[in-house]
Short mmCIF file of C-alpha atoms in Angstrom, two decimals:
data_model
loop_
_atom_site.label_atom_id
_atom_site.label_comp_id
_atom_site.label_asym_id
_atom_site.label_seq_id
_atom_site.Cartn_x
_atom_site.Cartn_y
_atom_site.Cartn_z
CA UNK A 75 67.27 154.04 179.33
CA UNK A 76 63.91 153.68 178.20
CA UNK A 77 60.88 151.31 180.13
CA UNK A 78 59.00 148.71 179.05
CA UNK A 79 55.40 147.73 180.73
CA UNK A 80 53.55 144.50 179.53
CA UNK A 81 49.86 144.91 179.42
CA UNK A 82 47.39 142.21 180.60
CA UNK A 83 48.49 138.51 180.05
CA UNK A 84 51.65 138.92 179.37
CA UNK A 85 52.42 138.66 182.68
CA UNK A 86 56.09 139.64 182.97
CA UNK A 87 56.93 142.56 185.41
CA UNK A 88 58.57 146.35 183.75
CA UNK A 89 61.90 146.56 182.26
CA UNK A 90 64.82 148.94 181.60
CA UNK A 91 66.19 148.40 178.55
CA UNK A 92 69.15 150.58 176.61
CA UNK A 93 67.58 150.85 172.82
CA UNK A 94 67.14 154.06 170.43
CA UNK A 95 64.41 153.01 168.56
CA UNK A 96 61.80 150.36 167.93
CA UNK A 97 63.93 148.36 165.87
CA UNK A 98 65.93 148.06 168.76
CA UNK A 99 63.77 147.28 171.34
CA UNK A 100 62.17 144.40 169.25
CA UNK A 101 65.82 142.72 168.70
CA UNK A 102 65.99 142.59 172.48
CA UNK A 103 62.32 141.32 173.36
CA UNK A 104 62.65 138.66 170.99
CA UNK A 105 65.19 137.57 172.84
CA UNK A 106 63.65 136.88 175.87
CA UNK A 107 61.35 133.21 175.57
CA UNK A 108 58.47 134.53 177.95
CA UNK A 109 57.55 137.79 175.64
CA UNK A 110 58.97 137.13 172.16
CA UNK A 111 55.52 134.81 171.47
CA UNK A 112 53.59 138.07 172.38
CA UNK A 113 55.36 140.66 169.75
CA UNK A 114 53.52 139.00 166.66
CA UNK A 115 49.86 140.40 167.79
CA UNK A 116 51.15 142.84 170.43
CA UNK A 117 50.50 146.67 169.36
CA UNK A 118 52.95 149.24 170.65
CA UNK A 119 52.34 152.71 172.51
CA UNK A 120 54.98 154.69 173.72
CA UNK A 121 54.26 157.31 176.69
CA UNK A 122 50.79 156.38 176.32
CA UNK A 123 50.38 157.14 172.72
CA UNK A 124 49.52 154.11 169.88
CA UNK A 125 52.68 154.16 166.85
CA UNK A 126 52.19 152.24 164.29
CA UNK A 127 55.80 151.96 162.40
CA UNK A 128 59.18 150.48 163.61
CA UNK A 129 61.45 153.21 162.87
CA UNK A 130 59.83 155.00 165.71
CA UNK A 131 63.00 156.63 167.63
CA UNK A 132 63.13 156.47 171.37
CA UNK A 133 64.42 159.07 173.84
CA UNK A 134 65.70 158.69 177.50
CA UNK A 135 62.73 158.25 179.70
CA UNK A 136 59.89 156.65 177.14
CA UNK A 137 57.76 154.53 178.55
CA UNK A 138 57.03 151.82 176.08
CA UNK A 139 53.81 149.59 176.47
CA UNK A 140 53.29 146.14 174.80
CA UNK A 141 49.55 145.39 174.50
CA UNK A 142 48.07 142.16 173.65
CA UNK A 143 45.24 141.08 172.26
CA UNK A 144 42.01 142.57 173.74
CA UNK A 145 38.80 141.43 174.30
CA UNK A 146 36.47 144.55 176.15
CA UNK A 147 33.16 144.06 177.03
CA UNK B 30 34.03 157.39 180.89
CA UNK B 31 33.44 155.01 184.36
CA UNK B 32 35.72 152.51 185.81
CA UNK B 33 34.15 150.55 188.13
CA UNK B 34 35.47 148.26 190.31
CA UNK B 35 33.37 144.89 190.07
CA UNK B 36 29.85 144.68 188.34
CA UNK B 37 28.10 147.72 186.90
CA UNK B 38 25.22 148.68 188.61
CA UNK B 39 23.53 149.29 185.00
CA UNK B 40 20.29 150.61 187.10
CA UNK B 41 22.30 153.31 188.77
CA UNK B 42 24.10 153.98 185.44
CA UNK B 43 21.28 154.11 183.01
CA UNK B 44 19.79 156.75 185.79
CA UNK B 45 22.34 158.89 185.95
CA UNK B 46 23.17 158.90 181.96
CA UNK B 47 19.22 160.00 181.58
CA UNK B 48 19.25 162.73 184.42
CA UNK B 49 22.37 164.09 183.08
CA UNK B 50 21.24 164.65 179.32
CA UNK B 51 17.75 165.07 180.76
CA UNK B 52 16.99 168.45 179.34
CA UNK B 53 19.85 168.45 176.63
CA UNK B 54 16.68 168.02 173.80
CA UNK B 55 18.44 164.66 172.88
CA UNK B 56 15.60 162.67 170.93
CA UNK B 57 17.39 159.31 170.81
CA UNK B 58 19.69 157.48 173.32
CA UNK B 59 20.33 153.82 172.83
CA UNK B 60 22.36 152.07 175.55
CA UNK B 61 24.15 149.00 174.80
CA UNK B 62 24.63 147.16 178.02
CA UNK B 63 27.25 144.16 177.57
CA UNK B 64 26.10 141.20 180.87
CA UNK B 65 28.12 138.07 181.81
CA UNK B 66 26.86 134.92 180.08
CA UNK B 67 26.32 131.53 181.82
CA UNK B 68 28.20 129.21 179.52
CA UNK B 69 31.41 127.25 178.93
CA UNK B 70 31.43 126.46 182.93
CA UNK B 71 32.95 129.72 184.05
CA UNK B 72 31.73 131.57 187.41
CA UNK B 73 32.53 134.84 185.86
CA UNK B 74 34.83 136.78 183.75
CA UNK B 75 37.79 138.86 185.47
CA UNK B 76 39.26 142.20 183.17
CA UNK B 77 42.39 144.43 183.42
CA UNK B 78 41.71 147.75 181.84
CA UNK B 79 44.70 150.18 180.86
CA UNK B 80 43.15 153.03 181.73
CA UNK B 81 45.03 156.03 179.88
CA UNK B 82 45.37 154.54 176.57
CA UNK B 83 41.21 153.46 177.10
CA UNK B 84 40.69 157.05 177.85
CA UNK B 85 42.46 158.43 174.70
CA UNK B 86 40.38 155.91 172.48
CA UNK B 87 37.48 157.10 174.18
CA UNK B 88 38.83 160.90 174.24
CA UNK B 89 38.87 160.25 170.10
CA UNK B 90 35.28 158.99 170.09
CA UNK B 91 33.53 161.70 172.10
CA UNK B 92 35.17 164.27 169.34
CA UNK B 93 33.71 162.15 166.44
CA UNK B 94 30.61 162.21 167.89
CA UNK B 95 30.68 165.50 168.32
CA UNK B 96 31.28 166.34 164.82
CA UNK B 97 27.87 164.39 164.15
CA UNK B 98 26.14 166.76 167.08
CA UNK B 99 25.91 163.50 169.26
CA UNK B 100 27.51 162.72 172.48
CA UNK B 101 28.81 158.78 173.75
CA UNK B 102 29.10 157.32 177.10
CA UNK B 103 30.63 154.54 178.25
CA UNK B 104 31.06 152.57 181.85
CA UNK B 105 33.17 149.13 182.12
CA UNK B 106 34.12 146.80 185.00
CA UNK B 107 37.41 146.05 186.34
CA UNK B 108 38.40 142.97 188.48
CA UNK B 109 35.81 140.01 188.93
CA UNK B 110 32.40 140.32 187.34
CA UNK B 111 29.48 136.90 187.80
CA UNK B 112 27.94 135.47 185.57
CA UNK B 113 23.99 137.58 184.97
CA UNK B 114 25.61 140.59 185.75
CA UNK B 115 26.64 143.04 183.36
CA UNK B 116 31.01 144.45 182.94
CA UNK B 117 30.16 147.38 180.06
CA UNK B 118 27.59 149.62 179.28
CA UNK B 119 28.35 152.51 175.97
CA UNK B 120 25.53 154.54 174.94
CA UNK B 121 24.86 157.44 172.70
CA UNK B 122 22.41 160.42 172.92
CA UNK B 123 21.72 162.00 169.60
CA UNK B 124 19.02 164.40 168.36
CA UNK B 125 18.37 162.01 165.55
CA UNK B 126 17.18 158.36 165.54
CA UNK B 127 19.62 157.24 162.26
CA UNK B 128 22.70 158.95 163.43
CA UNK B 129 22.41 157.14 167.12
CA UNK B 130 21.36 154.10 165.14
CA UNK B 131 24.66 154.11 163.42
CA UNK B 132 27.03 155.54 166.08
CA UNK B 133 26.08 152.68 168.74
CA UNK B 134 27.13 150.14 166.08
CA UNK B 135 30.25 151.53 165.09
CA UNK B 136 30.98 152.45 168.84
CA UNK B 137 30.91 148.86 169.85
CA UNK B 138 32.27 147.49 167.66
CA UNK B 139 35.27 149.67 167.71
CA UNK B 140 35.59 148.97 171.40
CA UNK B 141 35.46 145.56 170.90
CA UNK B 142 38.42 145.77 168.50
CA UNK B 143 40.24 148.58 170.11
CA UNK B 144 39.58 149.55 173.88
CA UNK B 145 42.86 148.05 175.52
CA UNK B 146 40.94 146.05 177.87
CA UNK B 147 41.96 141.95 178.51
CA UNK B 148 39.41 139.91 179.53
CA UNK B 149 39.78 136.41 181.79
CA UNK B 150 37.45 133.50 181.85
CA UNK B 151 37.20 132.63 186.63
CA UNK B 152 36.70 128.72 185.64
CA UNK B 153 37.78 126.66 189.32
CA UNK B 154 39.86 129.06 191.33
CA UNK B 155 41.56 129.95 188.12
CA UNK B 156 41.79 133.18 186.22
CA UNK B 157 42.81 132.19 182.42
CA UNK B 158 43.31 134.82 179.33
CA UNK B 159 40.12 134.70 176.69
CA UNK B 160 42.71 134.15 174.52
CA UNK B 161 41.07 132.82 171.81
CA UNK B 162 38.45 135.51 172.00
CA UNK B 163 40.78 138.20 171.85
CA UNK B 164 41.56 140.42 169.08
CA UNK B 165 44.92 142.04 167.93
CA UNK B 166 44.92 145.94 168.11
CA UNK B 167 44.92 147.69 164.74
CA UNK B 168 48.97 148.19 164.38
CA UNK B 169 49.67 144.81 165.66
CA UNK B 170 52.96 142.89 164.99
CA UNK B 171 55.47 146.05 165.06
CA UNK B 172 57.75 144.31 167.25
CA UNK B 173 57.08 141.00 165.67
CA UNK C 56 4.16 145.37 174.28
CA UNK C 57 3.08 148.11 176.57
CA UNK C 58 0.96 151.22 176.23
CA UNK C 59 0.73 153.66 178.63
CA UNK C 60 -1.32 156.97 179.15
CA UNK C 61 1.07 159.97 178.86
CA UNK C 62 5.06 160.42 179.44
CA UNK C 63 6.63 156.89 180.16
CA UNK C 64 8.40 156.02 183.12
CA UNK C 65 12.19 155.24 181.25
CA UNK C 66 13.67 154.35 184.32
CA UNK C 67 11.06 152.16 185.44
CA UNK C 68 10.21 150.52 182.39
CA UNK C 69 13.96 149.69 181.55
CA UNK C 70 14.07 148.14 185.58
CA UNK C 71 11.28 146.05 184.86
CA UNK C 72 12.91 144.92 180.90
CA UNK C 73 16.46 143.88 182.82
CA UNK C 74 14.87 142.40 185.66
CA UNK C 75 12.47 139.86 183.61
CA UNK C 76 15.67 139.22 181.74
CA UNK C 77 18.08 139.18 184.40
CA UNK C 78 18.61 134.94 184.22
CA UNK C 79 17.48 134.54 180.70
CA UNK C 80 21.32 134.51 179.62
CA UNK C 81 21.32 137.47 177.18
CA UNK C 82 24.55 138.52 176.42
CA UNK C 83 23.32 141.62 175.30
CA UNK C 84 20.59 144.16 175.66
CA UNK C 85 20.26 147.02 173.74
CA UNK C 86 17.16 149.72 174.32
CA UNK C 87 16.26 153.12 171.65
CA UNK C 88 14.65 155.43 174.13
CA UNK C 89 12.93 158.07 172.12
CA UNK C 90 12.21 161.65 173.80
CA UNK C 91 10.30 164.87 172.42
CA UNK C 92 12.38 167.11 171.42
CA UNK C 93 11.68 170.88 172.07
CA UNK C 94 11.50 172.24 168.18
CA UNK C 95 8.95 174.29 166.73
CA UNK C 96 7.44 175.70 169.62
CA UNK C 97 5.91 172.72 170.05
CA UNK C 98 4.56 171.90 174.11
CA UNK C 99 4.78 167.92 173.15
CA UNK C 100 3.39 165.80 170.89
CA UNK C 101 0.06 163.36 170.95
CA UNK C 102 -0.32 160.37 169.56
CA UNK C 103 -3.31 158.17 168.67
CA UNK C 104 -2.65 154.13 168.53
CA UNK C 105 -4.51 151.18 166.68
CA UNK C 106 -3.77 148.53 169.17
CA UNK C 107 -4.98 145.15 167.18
CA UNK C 108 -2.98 145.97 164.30
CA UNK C 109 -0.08 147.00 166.37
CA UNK C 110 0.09 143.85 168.58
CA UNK C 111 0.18 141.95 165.42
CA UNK C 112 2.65 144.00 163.83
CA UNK C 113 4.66 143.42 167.16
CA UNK C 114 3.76 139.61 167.37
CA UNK C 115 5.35 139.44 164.07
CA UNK C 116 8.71 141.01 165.33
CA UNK C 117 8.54 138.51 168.36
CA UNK C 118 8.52 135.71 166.00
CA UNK C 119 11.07 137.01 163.84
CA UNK C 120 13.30 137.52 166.97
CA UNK C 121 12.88 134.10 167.87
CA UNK C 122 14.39 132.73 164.81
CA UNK C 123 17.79 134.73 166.09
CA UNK C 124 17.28 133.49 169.45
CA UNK C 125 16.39 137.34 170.57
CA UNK C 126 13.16 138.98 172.07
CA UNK C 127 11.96 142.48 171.05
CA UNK C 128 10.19 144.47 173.66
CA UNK C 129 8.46 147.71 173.15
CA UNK C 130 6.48 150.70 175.15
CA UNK C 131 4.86 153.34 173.76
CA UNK C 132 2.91 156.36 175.27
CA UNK C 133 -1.14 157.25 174.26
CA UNK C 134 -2.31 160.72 174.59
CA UNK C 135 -0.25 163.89 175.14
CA UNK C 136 3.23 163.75 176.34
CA UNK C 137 5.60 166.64 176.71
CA UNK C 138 9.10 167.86 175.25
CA UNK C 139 12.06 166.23 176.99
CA UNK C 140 10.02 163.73 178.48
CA UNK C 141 9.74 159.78 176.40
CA UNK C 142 6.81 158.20 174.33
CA UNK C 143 8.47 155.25 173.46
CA UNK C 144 10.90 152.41 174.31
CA UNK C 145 12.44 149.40 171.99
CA UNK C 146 14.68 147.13 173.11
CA UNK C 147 16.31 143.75 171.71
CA UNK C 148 17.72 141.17 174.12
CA UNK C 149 20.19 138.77 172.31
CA UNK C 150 23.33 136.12 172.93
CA UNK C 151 25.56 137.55 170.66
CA UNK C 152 26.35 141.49 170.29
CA UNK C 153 26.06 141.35 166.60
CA UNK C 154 22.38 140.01 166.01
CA UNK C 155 21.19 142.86 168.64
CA UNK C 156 22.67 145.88 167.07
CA UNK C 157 20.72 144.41 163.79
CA UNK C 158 17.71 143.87 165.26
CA UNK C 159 17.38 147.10 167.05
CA UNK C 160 17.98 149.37 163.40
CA UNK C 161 15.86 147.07 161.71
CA UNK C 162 12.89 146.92 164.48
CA UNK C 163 13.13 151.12 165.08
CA UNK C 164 13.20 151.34 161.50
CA UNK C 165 9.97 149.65 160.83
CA UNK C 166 8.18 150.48 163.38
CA UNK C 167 8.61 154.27 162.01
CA UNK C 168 7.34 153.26 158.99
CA UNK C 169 4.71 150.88 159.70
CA UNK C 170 3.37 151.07 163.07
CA UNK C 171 -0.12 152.36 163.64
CA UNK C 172 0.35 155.20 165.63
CA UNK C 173 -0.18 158.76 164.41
CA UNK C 174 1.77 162.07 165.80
CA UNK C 175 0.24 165.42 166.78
CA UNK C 176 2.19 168.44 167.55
CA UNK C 177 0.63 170.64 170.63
CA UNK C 178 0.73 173.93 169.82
CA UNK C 179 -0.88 177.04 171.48
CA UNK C 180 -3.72 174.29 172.75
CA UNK C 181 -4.02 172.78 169.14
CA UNK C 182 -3.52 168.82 168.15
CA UNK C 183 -2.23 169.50 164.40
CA UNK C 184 -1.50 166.36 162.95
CA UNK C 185 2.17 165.52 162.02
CA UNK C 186 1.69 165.40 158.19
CA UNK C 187 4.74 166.01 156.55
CA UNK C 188 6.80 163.70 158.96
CA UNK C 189 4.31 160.73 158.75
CA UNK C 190 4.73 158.13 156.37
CA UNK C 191 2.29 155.81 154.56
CA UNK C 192 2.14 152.44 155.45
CA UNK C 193 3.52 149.48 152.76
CA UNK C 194 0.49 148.56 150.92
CA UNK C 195 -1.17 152.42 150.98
CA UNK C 196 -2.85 153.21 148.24
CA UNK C 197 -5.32 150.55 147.55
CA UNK C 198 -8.22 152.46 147.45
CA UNK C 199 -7.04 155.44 145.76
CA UNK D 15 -23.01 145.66 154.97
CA UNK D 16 -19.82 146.12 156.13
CA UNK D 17 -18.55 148.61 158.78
CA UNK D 18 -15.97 150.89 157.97
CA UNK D 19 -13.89 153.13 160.45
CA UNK D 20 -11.50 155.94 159.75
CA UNK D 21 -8.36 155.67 162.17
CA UNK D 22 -6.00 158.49 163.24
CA UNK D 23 -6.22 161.98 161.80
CA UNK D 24 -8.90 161.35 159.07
CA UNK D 25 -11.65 162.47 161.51
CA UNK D 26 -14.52 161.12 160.17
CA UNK D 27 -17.15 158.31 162.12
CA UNK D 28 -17.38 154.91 161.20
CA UNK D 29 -20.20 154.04 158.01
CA UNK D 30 -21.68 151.50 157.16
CA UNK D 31 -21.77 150.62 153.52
CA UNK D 32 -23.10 147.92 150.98
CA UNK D 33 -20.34 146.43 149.00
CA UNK D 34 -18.96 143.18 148.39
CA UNK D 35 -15.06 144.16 146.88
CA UNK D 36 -12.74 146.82 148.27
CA UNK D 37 -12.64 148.07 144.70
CA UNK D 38 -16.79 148.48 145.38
CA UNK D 39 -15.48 150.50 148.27
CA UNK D 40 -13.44 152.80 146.78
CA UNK D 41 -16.12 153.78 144.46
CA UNK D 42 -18.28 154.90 147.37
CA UNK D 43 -15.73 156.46 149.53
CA UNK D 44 -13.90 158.73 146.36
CA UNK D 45 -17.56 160.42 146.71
CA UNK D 46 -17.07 161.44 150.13
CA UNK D 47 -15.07 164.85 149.83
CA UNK D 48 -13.43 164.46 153.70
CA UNK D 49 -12.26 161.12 152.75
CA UNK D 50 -11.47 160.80 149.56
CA UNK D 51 -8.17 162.84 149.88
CA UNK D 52 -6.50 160.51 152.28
CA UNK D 53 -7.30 157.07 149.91
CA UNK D 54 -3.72 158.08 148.18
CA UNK D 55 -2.10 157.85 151.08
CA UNK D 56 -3.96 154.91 153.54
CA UNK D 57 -3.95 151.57 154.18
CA UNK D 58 -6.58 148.53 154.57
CA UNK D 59 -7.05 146.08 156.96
CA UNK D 60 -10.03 143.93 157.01
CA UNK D 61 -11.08 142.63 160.66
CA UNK D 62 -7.68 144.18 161.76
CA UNK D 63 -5.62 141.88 159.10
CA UNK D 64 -3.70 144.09 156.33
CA UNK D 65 -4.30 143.46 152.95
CA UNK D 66 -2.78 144.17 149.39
CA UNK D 67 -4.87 143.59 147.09
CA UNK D 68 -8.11 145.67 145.84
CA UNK D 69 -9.61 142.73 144.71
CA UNK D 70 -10.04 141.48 147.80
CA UNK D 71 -13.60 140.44 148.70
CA UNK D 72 -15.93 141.99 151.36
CA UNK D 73 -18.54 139.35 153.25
CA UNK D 74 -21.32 140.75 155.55
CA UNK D 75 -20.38 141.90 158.88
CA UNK D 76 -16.81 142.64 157.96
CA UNK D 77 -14.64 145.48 159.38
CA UNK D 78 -12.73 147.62 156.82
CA UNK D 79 -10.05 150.34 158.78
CA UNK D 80 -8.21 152.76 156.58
CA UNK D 81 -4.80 153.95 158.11
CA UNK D 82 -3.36 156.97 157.20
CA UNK D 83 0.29 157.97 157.18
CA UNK D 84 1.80 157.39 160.34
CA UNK D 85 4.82 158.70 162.37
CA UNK D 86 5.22 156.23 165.87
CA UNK D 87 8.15 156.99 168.19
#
């Protein structure tokens, strides 16, 4: 089981989700109509640290965090 | 780096930023101090801050500055800030003028594009996503 | 534009900057506080100022500001002032990020090279002029 | 006669002097041996207004200053 947190405006509470890798995980999200419009601009960190290609594998236990669009300052 | 919970007290801040470096033979520091405009009708902005990833990005930027013998400092608001009041401060302390010059512009704007903070317009009551203000993080669209 | 006698006041001086702004609507506000380093051996530098030509030379920044919807303020110390303490302030108050982060290179960067105000190290009780770090104005060499 | 005045580290008193050009001026001062080293490296403003050119004219009662290199900040 892995857990995914959505950031700021997404505004959808944590889930547990069974995937082993990005690739996974994004078939899933899209499926659900409140976060799929997010995953086009969203970037990705897992256990706190930014990745930057799909293939990305995922173990038991990583925390995976979608994060919109930002706007600091 | 400095969370603060409502508006900076960019008085306090500037202070404390000067006492600490005040013998660290620093010749330049330029602040940049980032305050609430007065415009579109909104009361205030509102910001959620993710706090470990922002301290990683920030982690990353006190090392480059480091490399160019200068040191960076930042301080942003979380929750409600008014309008006239002022959500960031980043600053830099360098021995030299052009390298502090330089730094402070690439600092901010690299925040601006990076630091995973979300920012709200507080327009009647409400609290609605800058959405159209907002930038994509470099490495967007992996799930897309 | 402000010139005081010795060592200026940072903390007071930036106060007095944010609090004469603090309903003008500036989104930003970005001061270059310069401080003496210790190098050299030096106890401080000294510095002579033309005032006329300076205010003019500062009038002109004020007006150039004002075409970017941005004011340019500046303090700068007379007379002796010593290592890690300041002899002079710039700042740039703008809407927009962007246009102050110009401004500020562009106004620290000529006023280096074309302000009238010349440097003296203080050294074992001497004022030795800064010659090799001083720069001749745009225009020098008219009489020569 | 105008007045001319040294500024900064040239350390020399104001003089007054008969000419009616700068380029009548420069004559004169290249004779004074503290002066004429720094003519290289200075500025002019007339009656605290910079100017460019050497032909410039010089009227009775003007105000010549001659600014050296300079290091603000």
């Amino acid at each position: 089981m892995i857990q995914v947190e959505f950031l700021g405006p997404i505004g959808h509470s944590d889930m547990q989700v069974e995937a082993s890798s990005l690739e996974q995980l994004s078939t899933i999200l899209k499926q659900n109509p409140i976060i799929a419009p997010w995953l086009d601009k969203s970037a990705v960190a897992i256990n706190d640290e930014m990745v930057f290609r799909v293939d990305t594998l995922l173990k038991d236990g990583d925390r995976v965090s979608i994060l919109p669009p930002v706007c600091g300052g | 780096m400095e969370i603060y919970e409502g508006s900076l007290d960019v008085k306090m801040i500037f202070g404390k930023w000067l006492d600490e470096q005040s013998h660290s033979n620093y010749g330049a520091f330029i602040p940049f101090v980032g305050t609430i405009r007065d415009e579109d009708d909104i009361d205030g902005l509102s910001f959620d801050i993710y706090e470990p990833i922002l301290q990683k990005w920030f982690d990353g930027w006190v090392a480059k500055a480091k490399t160019q013998g200068a040191i960076v400092k930042m301080a942003h608001s979380r929750g409600d800030v008014a309008i006239h009041t002022s959500s960031y401060i980043s600053a830099v302390f360098s021995p030299k003028r052009r390298i502090a010059l330089e730094l402070i512009d690439e600092f901010v704007e690299d925040f601006k594009a990076n630091a995973p903070i979300w920012k709200y317009d507080l327009k009647n009551g409400k609290r609605i996503y800058a959405q159209e203000r907002s930038t994509p993080m470099i490495g967007s669209g992996l799930l897309g």
